Coordinates of C-alpha atoms and ligand atoms in Angstrom, one line a residue:
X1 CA 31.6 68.8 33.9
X2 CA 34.7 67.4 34.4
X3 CA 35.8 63.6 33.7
X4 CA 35.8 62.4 37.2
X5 CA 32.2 64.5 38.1
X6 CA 31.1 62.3 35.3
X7 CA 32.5 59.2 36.2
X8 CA 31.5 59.5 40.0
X9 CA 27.7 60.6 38.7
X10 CA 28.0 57.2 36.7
X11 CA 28.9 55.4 39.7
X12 CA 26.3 57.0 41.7
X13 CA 23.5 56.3 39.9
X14 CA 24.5 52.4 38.9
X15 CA 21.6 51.3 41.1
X16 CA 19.7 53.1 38.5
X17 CA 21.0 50.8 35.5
X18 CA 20.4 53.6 32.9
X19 CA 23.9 52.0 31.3
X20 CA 24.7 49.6 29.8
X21 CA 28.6 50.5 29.0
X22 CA 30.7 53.6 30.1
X23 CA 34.2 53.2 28.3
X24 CA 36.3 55.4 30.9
X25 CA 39.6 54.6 28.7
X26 CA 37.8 56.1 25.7
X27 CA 36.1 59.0 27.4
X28 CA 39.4 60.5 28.1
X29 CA 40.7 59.8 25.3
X30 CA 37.8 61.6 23.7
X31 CA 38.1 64.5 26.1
X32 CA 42.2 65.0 25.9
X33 CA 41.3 66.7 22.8
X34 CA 40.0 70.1 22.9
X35 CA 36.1 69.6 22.5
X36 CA 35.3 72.4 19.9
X37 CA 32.1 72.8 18.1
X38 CA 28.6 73.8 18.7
X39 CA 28.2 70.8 21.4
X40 CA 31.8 71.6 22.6
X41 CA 32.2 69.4 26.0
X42 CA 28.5 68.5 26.4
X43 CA 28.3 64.4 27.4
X44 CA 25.7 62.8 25.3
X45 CA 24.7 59.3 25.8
X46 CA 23.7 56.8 22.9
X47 CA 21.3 54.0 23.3
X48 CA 22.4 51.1 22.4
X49 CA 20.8 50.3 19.3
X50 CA 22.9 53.3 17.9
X51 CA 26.5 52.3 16.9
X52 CA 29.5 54.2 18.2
X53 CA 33.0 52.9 16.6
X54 CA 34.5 50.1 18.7
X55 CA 31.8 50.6 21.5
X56 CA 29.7 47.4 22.3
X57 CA 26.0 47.1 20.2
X58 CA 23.9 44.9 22.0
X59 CA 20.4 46.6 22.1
X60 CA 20.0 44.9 24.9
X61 CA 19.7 41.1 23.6
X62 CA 21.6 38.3 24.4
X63 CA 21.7 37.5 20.7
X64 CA 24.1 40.6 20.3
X65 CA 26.2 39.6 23.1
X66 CA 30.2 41.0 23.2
X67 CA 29.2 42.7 19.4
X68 CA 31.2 45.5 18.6
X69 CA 30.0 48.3 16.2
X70 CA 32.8 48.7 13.1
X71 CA 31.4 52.4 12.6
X72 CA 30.1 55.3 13.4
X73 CA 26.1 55.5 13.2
X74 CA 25.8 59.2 11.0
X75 CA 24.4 60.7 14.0
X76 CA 27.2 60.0 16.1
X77 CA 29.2 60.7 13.7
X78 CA 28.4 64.2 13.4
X79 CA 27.7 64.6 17.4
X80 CA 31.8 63.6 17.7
X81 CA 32.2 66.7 14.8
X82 CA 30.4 68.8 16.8
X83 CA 32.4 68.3 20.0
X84 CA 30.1 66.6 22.3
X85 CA 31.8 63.4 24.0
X86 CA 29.8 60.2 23.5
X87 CA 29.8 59.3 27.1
X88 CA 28.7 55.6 27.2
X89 CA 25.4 52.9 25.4
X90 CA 22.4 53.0 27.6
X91 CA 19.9 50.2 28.4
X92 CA 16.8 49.7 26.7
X93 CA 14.0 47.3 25.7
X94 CA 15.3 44.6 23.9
X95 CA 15.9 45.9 20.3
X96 CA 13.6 48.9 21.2
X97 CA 10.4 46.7 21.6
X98 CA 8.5 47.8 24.4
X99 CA 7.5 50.6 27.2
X100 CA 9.5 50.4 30.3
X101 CA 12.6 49.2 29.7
X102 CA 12.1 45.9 31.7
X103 CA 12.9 43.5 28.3
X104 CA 16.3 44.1 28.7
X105 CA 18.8 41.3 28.8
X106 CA 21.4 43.7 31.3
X107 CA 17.8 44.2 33.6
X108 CA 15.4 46.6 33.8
X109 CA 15.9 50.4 33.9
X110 CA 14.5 52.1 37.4
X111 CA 12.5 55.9 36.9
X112 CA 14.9 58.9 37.7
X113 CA 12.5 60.3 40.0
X114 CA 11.2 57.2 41.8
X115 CA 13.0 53.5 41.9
X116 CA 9.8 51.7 42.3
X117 CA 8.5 52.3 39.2
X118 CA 9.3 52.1 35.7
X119 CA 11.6 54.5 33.6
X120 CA 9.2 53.9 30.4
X121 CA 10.6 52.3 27.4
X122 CA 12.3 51.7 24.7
X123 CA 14.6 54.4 25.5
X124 CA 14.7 54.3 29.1
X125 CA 18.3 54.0 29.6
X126 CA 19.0 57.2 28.1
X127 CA 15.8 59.3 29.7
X128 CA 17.0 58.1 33.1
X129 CA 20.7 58.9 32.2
X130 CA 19.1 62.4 31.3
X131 CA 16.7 63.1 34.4
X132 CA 19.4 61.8 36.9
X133 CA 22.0 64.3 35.7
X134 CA 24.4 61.9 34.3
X135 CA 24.6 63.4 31.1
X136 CA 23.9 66.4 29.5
X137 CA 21.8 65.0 26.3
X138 CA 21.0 61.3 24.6
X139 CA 19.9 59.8 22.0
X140 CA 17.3 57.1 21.4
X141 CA 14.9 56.2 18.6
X142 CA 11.5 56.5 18.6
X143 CA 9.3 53.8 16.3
X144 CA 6.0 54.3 18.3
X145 CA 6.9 56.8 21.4
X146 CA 9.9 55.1 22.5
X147 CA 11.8 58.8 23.2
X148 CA 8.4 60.8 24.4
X149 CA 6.9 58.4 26.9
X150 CA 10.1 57.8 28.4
X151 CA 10.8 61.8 28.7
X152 CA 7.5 62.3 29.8
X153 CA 7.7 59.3 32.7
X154 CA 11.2 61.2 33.9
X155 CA 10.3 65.1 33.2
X156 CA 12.6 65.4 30.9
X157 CA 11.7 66.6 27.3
X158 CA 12.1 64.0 24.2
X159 CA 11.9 64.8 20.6
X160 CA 11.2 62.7 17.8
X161 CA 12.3 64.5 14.6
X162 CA 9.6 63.9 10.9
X163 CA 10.7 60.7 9.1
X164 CA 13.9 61.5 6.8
X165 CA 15.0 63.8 9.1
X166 CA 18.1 62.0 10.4
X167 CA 19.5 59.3 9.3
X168 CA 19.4 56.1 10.2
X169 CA 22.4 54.9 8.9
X170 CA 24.0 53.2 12.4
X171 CA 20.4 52.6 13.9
X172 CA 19.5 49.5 14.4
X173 CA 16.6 48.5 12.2
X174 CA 13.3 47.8 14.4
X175 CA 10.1 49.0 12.0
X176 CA 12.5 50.6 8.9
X177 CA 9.3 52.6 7.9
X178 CA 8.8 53.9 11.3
X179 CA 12.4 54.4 12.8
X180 CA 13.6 57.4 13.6
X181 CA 16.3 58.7 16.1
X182 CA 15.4 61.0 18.5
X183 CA 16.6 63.7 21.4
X184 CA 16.4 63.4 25.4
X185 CA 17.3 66.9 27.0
X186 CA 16.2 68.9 29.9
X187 CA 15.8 72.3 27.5
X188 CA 14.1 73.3 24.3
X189 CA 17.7 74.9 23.2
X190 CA 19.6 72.0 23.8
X191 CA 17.0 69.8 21.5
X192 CA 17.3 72.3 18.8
X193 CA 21.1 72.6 18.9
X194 CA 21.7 69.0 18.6
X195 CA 19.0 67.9 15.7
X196 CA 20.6 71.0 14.3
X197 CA 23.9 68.9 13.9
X198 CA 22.7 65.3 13.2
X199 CA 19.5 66.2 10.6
X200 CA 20.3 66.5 7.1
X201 CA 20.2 64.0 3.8
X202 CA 22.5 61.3 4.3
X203 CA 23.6 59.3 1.0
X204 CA 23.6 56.0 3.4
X205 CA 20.2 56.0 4.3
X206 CA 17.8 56.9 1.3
X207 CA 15.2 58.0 3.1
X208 CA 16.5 61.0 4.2
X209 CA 15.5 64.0 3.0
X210 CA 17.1 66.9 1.1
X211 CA 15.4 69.4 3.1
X212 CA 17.2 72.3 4.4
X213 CA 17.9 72.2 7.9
X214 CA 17.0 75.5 9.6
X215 CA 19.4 76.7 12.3
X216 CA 16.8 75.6 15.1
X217 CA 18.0 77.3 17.8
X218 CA 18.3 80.8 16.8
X219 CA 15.8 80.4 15.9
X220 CA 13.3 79.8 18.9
X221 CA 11.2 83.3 19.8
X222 CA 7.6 83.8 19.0
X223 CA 4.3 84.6 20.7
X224 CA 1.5 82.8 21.5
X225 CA -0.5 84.9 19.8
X226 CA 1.4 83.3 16.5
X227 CA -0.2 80.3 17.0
X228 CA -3.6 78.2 16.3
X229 CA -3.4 74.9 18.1
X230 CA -5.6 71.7 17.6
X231 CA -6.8 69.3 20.6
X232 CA -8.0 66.6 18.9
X233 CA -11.1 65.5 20.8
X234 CA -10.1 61.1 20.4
X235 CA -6.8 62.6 22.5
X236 CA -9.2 63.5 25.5
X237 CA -11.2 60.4 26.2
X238 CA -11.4 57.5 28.8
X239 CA -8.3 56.0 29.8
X240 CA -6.7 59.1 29.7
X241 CA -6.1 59.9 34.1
X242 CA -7.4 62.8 36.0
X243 CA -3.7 64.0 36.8
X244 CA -2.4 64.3 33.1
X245 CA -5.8 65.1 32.0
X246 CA -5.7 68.5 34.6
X247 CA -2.1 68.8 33.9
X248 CA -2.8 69.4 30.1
X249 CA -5.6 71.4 30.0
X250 CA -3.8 74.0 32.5
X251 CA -1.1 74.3 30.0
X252 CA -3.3 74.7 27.0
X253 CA -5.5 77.6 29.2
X254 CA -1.7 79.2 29.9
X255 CA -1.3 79.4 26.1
X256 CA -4.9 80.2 25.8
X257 CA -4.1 83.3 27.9
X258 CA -1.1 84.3 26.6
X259 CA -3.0 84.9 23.4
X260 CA -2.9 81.7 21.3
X261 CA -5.7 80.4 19.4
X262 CA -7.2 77.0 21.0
X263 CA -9.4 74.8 18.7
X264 CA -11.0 71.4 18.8
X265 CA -10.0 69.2 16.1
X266 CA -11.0 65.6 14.8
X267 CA -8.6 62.6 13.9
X268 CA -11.3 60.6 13.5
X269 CA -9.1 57.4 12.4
X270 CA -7.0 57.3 15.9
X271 CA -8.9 53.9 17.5
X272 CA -7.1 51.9 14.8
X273 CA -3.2 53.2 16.0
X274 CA -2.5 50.8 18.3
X275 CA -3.9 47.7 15.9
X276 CA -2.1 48.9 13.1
X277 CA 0.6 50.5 14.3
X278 CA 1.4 46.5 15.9
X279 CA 0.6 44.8 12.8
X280 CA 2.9 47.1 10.2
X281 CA 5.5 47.0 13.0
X282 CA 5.8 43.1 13.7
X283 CA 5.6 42.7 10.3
X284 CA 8.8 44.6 9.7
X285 CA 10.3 43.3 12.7
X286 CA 9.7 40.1 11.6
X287 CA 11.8 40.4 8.7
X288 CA 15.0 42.4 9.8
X289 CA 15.5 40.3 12.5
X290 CA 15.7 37.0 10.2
X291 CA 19.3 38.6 10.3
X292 CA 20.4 36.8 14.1
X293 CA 20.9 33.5 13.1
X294 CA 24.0 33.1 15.4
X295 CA 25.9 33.0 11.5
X296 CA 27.4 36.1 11.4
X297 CA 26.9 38.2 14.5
X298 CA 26.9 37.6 18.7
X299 CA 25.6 34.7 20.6
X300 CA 25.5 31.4 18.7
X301 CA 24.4 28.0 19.8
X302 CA 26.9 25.5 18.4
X303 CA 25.5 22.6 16.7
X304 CA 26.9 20.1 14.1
X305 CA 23.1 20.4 12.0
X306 CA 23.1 23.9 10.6
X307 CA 19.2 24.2 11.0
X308 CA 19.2 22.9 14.5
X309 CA 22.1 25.8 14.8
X310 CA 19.8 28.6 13.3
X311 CA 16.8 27.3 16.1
X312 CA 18.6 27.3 19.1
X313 CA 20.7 30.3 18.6
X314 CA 17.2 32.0 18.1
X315 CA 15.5 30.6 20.8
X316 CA 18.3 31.0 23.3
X317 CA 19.2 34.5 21.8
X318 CA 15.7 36.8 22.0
X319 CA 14.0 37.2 25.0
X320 CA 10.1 36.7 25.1
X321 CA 8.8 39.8 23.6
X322 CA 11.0 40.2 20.4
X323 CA 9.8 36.5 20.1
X324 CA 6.2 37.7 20.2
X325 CA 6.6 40.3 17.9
X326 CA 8.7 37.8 15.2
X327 CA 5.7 35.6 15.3
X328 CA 3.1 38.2 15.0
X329 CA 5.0 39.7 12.5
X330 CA 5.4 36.2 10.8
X331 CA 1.5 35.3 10.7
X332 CA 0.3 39.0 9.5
X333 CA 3.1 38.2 6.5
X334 CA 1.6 34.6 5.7
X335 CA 0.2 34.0 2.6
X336 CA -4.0 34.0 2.9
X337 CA -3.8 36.7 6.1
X338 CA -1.5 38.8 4.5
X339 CA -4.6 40.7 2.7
X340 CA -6.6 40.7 5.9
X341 CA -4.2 42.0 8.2
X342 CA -0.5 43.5 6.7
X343 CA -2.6 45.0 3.2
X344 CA -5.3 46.2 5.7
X345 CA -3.6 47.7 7.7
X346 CA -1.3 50.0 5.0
X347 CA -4.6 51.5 3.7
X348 CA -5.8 52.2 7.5
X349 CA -2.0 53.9 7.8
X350 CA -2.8 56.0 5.1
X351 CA -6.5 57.4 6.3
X352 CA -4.2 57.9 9.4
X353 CA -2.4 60.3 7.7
X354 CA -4.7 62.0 5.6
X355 CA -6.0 62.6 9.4
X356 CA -3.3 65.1 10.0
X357 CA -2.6 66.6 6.5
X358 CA -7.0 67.7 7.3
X359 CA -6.1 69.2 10.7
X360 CA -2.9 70.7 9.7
X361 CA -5.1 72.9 7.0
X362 CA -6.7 74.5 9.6
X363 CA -3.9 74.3 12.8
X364 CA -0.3 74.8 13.0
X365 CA 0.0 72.4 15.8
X366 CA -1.8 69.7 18.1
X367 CA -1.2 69.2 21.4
X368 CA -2.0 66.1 23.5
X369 CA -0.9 64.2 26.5
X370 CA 2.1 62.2 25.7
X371 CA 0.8 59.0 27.6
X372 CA -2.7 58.5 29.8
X373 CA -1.0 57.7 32.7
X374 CA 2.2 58.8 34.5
X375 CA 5.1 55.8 34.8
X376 CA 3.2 52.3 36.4
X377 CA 5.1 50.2 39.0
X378 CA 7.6 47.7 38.3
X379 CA 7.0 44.2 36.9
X380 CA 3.2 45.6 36.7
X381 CA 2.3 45.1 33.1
X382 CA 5.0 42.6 32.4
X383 CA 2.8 39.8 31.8
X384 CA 0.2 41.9 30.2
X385 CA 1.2 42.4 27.0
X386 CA -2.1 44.3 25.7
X387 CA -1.9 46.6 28.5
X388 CA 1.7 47.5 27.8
X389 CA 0.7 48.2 24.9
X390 CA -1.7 50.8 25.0
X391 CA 0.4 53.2 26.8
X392 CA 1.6 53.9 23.1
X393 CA -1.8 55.2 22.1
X394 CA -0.8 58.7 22.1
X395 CA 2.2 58.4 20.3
X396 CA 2.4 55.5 17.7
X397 CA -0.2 57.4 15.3
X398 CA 2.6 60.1 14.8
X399 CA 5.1 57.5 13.6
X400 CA 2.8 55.9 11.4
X401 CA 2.3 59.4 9.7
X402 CA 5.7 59.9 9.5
X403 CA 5.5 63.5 11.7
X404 CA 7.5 65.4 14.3
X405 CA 6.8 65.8 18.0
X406 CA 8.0 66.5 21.3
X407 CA 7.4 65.4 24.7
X408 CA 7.6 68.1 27.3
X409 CA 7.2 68.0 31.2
X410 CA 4.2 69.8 32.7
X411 CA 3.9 69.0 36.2
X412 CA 4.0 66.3 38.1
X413 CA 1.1 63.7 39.8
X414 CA -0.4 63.4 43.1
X415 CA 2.8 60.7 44.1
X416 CA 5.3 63.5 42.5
X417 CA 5.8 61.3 39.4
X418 CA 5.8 63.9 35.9
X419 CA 3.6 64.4 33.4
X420 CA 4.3 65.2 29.5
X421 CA 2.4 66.9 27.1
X422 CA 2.7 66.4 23.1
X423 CA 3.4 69.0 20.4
X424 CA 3.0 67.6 17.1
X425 CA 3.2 69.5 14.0
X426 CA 3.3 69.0 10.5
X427 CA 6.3 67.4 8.2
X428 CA 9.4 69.1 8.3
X429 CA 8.4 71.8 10.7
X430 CA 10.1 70.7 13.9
X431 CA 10.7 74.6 14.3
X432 CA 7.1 75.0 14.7
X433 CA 7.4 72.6 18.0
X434 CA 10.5 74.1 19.5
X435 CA 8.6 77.0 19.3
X436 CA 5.8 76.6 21.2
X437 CA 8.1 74.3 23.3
X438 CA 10.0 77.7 24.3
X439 CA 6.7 79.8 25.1
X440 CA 5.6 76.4 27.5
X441 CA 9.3 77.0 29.2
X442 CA 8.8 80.4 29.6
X443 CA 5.4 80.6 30.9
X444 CA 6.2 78.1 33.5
X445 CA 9.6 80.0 34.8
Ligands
LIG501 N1 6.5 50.8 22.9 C1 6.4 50.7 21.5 C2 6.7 49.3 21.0 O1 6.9 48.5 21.9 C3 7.4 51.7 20.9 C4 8.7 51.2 20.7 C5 9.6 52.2 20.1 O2 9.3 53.3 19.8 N2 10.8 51.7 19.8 O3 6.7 49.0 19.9

């Protein structure tokens, strides 16, 4: 696409507020030069908890207000090396707490496929940018299901690469343990080609990994009879709606028919995801936010008592939910409930994960419904916090256990709005889920 398809497809969609800056100046700056590389000319968008060099940083808080990033997040980095053209910070949750990208200081983001209701969250900005044919790719990060649910609420796919993966050198810190930066596309080959450029051990961010990184995306052929697949029955329970229920199981029978092997599996620990997964993550959010103290970055309340300063700036600065979070994350921390709830917790995390090392013995891969439901109205969980809250249930349990998966569309509900289903599979194997993801496109087309 040319400069001026993009920019008019930017304009288009503004009612959308997918972004939350397009620099034109720097865009064709970026695309006077010749665009080679694997991701020659593709546009890619970046969330904006993701730094691009001397592109705003806001992650959608007033605290971060007129920040500019001074570098290149690693991923970015290496997307610019590859040819794509970062094509502009999208809107998002409020420093990538939440599920519908309604926290956000620039506004909410509206659903690609219908205004009225939400674009799912944290990444919403860059889902929407996605499904509406802004741009080709984006990126996001994913701490509990912040790329898959809002893939799956736009039919658009959303992969959220093992822990150490990529780096997060550039990301935003939310949950440390849990972050990870992820891919929004509309193809199995595209998601390959592009974690194919930004995975790989990064001596800024310790955590990554010195695994090899496979060439993904020639890499994408197999049958189905290569397969044994897991359906963990706690995946398949109440909550979950008729529509994504139907929309799953026809998938699986496809699969099913084309030869792979379906079996029922057990993670028997799942109930406690949600309660742990909001404990460990508060917690953590708790402490790298201490960071906004209107000292050395964005918005600051001017006052002549330095404490006074620090409260105000914070008060004014976060919006409602990061507040909640800081103070849950706070209390867990204190000392006599730090045992009951934070220590707790970290041992419950860890019978999480010996969950899926067990399955993964006997299965290659699990598949589940991304989310119970397809996207909600707007403003209609706003002030239900619990209830927001739960649409993570199919998702957070794979950040906790540090694992790859991918959100793909299947379908679409009786009001037209799409459905995703989940491929997880085990550390490090993200080729395992781009393959299967390739036999789903396949057997749909
Ligand atoms: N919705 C989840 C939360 O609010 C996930 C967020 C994310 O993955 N960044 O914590």
């Amino acid at each position: 696409m040319t400069i001026s398809e993009f920019l008019e497809r930017v304009q288009n969609a503004e009612p959308l507020n997918a972004f939350i800056s397009v620099d034109e100046t720097d865009i064709r700056e970026q695309a006077k030069e010749q665009r080679k590389g694997m991701l020659g000319g593709m546009y890619v968008a970046i969330k904006d908890n993701i730094s691009v060099l001397n592109q705003p940083l806001s992650c959608a808080s007033h605290i971060l207000e007129n920040f500019v990033s001074p570098y290149d997040a690693t991923a970015v980095k290496k997307l610019k090396y590859a040819g794509a053209i970062i094509a502009g910070k999208t809107n998002m949750d409020e420093f990538a707490m939440g599920s519908s990208s309604e926290y956000s200081h620039y506004g909410p983001v509206k659903n690609a496929i219908n205004p009225e209701y939400v674009a799912g969250g944290s990444s919403g900005g860059s889902a929407v940018a996605v499904a509406a044919g802004i741009v080709d790719a984006a990126l996001g990060s994913d701490t509990g299901g912040s790329v898959r649910q809002p893939a799956s609420y736009n039919g658009i796919l959303g992969m959220k690469p093992t822990y150490g993966r990529v780096s997060r050198y550039g990301l935003v810190a939310f949950a440390s343990s849990l972050d990870q930066i992820g891919i929004m596309s509309k193809t199995v080959t595209d998601s390959a080609r592009i974690l194919e450029i930004i995975a790989g051990e990064d001596a800024r961010d310790a955590t990554t990994v010195p695994e090899p990184v496979p060439p993904f995306s020639q890499n994408l052929e197999s049958q189905a009879g290569d397969w044994k697949i897991g359906l963990p029955e706690e995946y398949f329970t109440e909550g979950l709606s008729t529509s994504v229920r139907q929309a799953v199981d026809t998938q699986v029978a496809t699969l099913k028919d084309a030869g792979a092997t379906i079996v029922p599996i057990s993670l028997p620990h799942t109930e406690f995801a949600i309660a742990i997964y909001y404990i460990i993550t508060s917690a953590e959010a708790s402490s790298n936010l201490a960071r906004y103290d209107g000292v050395r970055y964005g918005f600051r309340h001017e006052s002549d008592d330095l404490l006074e300063m620090y409260n105000r700036t914070r008060a004014g600065g976060f919006g409602t939910e990061v507040k909640r979070r800081i103070m849950l994350g706070t209390y867990v921390l204190s000392s006599g409930y730090y045992d009951a709830y934070y220590d707790k917790a970290q041992r419950v995390r860890r019978l999480l994960q010996s969950d899926f090392s067990n399955a993964f013995q006997s299965v290659d891969a699990i598949i589940t419904p991304t989310t119970p439901t397809t996207a909600f109205k707007r403003g209609e969980k706003m002030d239900d916090p619990l209830a927001m809250y739960l649409n993570d249930i199919y998702t957070v349990s794979v950040n906790l256990a540090g694992l790859p998966a991918m959100s793909l569309p299947v379908g679409t509900d009786e009001d037209g709005l799409p459905i995703g289903l989940q491929i997880i599979a085990p550390a490090f194997k993200e080729e395992t889920i781009f393959k299967i993801g390739t036999l789903i496109e396949r057997l749909k087309s």
